[in-house]
Coordinates of C-alpha atoms in Angstrom, one line a residue:
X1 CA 0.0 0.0 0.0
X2 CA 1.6 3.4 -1.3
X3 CA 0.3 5.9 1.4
X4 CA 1.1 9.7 2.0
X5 CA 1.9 10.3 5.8
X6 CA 3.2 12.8 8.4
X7 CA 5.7 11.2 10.7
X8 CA 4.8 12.9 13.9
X9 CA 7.3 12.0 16.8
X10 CA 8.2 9.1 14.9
X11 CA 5.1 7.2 14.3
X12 CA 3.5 8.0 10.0
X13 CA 0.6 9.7 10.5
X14 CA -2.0 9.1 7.3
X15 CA -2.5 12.2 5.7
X16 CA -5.8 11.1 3.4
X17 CA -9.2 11.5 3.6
X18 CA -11.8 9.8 4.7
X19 CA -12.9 8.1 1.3
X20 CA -9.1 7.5 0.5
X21 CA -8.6 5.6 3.7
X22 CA -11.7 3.5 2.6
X23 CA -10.1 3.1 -0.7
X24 CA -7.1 1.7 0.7
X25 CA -8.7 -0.9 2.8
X26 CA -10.8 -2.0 0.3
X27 CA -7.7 -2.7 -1.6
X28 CA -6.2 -4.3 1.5
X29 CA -9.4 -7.1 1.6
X30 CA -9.5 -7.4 -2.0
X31 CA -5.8 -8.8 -1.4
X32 CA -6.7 -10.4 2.3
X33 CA -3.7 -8.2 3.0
X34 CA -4.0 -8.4 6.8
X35 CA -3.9 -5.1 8.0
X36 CA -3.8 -3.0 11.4
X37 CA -5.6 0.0 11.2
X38 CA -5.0 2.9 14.9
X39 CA -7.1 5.1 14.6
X40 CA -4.6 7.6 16.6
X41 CA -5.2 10.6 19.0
X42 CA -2.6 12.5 21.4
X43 CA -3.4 10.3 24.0
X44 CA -1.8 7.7 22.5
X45 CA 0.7 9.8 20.9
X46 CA 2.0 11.1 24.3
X47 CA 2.2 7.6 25.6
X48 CA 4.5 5.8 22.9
X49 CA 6.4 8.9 23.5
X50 CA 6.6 7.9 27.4
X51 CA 6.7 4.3 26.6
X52 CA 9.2 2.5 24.1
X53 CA 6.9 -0.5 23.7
X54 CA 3.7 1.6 22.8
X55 CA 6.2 3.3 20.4
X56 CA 7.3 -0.2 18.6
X57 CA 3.6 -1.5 18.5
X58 CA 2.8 1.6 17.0
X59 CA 5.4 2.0 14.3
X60 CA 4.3 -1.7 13.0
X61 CA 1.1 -0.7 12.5
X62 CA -0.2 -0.7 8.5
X63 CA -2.1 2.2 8.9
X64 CA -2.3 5.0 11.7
X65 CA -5.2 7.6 11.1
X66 CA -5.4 11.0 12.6
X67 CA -8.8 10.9 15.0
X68 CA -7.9 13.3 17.5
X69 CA -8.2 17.0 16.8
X70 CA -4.7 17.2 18.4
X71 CA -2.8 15.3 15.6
X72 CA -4.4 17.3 13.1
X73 CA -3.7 20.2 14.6
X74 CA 0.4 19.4 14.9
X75 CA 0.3 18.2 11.4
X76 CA -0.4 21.5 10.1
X77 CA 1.3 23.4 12.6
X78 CA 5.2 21.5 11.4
X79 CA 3.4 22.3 7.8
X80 CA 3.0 18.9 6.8
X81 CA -1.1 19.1 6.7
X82 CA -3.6 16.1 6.6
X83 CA -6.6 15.7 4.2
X84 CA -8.6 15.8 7.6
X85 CA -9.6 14.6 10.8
X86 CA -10.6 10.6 9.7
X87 CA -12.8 9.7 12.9
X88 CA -13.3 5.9 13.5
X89 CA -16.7 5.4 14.0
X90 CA -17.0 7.9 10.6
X91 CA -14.5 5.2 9.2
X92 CA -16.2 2.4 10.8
X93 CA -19.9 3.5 9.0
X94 CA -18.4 4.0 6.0
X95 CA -16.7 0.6 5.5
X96 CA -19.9 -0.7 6.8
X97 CA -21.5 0.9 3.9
X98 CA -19.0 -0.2 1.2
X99 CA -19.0 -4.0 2.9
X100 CA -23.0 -4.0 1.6
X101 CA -22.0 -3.6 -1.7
X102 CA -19.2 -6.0 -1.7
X103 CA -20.6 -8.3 0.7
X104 CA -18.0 -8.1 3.1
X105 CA -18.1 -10.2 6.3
X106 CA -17.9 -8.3 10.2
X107 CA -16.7 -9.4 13.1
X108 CA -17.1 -7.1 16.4
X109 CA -14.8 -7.7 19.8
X110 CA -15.3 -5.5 22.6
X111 CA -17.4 -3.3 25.3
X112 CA -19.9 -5.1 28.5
X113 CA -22.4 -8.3 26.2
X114 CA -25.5 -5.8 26.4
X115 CA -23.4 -2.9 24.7
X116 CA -21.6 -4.7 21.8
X117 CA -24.6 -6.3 20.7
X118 CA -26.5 -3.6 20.6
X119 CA -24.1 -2.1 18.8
X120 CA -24.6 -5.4 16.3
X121 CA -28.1 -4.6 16.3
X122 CA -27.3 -0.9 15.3
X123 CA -25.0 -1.9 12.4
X124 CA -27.6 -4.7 11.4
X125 CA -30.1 -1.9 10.8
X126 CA -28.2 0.7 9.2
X127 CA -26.6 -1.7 6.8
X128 CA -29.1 -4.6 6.6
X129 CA -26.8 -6.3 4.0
X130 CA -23.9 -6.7 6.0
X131 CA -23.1 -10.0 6.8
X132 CA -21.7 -9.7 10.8
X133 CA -20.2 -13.1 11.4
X134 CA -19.5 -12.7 14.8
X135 CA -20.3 -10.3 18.3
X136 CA -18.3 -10.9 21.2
X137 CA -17.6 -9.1 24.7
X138 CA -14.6 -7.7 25.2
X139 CA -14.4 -8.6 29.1
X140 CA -12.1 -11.5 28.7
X141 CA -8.4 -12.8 30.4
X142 CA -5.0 -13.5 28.8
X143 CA -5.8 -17.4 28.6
X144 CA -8.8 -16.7 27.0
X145 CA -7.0 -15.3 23.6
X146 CA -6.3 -19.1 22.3
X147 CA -10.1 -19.4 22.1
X148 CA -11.4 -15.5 20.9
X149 CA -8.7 -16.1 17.9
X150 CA -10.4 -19.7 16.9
X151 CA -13.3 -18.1 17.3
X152 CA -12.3 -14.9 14.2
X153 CA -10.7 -17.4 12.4
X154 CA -13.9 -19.7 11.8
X155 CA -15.9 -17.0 11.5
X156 CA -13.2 -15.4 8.2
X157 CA -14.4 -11.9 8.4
X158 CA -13.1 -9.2 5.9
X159 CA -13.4 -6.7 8.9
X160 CA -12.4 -7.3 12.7
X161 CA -13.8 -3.9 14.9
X162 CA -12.4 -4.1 18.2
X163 CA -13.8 -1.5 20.7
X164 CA -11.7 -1.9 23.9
X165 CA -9.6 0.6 25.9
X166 CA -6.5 2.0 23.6
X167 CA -3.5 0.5 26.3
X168 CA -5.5 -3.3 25.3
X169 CA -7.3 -2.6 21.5
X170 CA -4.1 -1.5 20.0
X171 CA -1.3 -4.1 21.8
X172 CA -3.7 -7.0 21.5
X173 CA -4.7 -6.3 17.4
X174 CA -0.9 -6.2 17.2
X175 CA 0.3 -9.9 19.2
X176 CA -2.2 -11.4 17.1
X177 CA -2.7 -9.8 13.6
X178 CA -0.6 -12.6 12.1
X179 CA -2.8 -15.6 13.5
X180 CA -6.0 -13.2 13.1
X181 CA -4.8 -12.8 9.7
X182 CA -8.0 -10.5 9.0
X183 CA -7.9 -8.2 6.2
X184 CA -8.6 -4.9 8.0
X185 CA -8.1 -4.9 11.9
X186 CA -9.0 -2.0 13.6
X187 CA -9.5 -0.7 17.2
X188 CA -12.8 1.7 17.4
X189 CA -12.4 2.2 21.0
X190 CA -15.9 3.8 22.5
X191 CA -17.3 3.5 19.0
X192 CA -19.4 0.3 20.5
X193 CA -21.2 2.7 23.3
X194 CA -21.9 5.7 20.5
X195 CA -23.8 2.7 18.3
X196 CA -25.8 1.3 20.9
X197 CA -26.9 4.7 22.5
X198 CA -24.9 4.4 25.6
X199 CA -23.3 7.8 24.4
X200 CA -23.7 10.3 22.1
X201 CA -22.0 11.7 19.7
X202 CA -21.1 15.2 19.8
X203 CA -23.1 17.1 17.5
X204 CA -22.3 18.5 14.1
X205 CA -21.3 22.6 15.6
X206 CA -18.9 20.3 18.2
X207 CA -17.4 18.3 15.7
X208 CA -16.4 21.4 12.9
X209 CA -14.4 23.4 15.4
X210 CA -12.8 20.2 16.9
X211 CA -14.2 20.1 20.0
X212 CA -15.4 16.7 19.9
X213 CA -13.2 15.7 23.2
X214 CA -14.9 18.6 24.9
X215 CA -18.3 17.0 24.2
X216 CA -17.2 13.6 25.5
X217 CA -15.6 15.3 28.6
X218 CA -19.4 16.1 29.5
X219 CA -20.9 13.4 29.4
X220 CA -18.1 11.6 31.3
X221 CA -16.4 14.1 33.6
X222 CA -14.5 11.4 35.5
X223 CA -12.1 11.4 31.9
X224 CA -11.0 14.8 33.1
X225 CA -7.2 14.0 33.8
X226 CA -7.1 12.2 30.1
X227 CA -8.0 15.6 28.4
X228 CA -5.6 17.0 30.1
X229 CA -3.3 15.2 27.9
X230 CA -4.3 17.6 25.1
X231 CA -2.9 20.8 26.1
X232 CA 0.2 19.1 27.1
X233 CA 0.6 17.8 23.8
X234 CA 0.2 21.0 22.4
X235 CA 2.7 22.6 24.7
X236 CA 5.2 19.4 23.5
X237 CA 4.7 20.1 20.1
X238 CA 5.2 23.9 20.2
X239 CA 8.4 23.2 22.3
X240 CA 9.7 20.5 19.9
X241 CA 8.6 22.3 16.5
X242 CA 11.9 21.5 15.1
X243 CA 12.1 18.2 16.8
X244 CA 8.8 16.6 16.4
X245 CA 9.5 15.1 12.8
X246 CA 11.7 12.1 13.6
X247 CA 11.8 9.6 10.9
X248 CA 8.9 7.2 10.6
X249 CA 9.5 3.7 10.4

């Protein structure tokens, strides 16, 4: 896959759009190309910075996307612009949509039983011609992996969505891609809750000036000391201008 990125303290950032993203991927299943796909915010930016390991798991990654107003922001401020913000549950609905079309096969891993399947139900819905091979929880132990991977694997999807917390979604996609060997993995982290009406999205005024975080933080105040995260990623950047380009991969 020939794609355009941004390396922003180390890791290549996408810089496409939405619909080129979606282009890519359907490539990458057309080839059963297995695929990781992080869909990346300064959160997670700021820990592979802190944390070696995160750094390597991210670097390996096929494709890293920017959905987090803060990566789009440092993008254009080291003048390296992306297409746009590429949010994954935007990505998410629009390889649903595609998957009708082409009949593609969808597997989803992740959130409590009640929320993921709702979120199955949701998806079932809006895209009545999906074929969704497979719903499972994503409240499950170390040992248990053996069995979730036999699982995937009988059930051959195109797409694997897993919706878990970023320090699990990302590491676990990444130990197991190569036994997965799904064409297009990707973490969608609360994107289960937002389908099944546990949350809500941030509406349309929230999402144009970037302050979909904002939005979030409202409806759960207790992820105060994550925003926080934001403006010291900004101050990083701004302090680093010159630095914050290392080489990707």
């Amino acid at each position: 896959m020939s794609i355009p990125t941004v390396s922003i303290y180390g890791v290549a950032v996408s810089k496409m759009s939405l619909l080129e993203t979606t282009a890519i991927l359907t490539e990458a299943i057309a080839k059963r190309q297995p695929t990781q796909v992080i869909t990346a915010n300064q959160n997670m930016l700021m820990t592979e910075i802190e944390q070696p390991k995160y750094m390597a798991m991210m670097k390996r990654a096929e494709l890293v996307i920017p959905d987090g107003a803060g990566l789009v922001w440092a993008a254009q401020y080291i003048g390296d612009p992306v297409a746009e913000k590429v949010a994954g549950i935007d990505l998410l609905h629009q390889l649903c949509s595609v998957g009708e079309q082409q009949g593609w096969r969808v597997f989803l891993l992740g959130a409590a039983p009640e929320t993921v399947q709702a979120a199955a139900d949701k998806l079932k819905a809006l895209y009545p011609q999906i074929q969704l091979v497979g719903v499972r929880d994503g409240f499950f132990k170390p040992e248990q992996d053996d069995e979730i991977i036999r699982q995937i694997r009988q059930a051959d999807p195109d797409i694997l969505f897993v919706g878990r917390s970023a320090d699990k979604q990302e590491p676990w996609i990444d130990s197991y891609k190569e036994q997965l060997k799904v064409p297009v993995m990707m973490g969608v982290g609360g994107s289960f809750d937002v389908l099944s009406g546990k949350l809500k999205r941030a509406p349309r005024i929230f999402i144009r000036l970037r302050l979909e975080w904002f939005y979030r933080l409202l409806q759960e105040p207790w992820r105060y000391k994550r925003m926080l995260l934001l403006p010291k990623f900004v101050a990083k950047v701004v302090r680093d201008k010159g630095k914050v380009r290392l080489s990707a991969k």
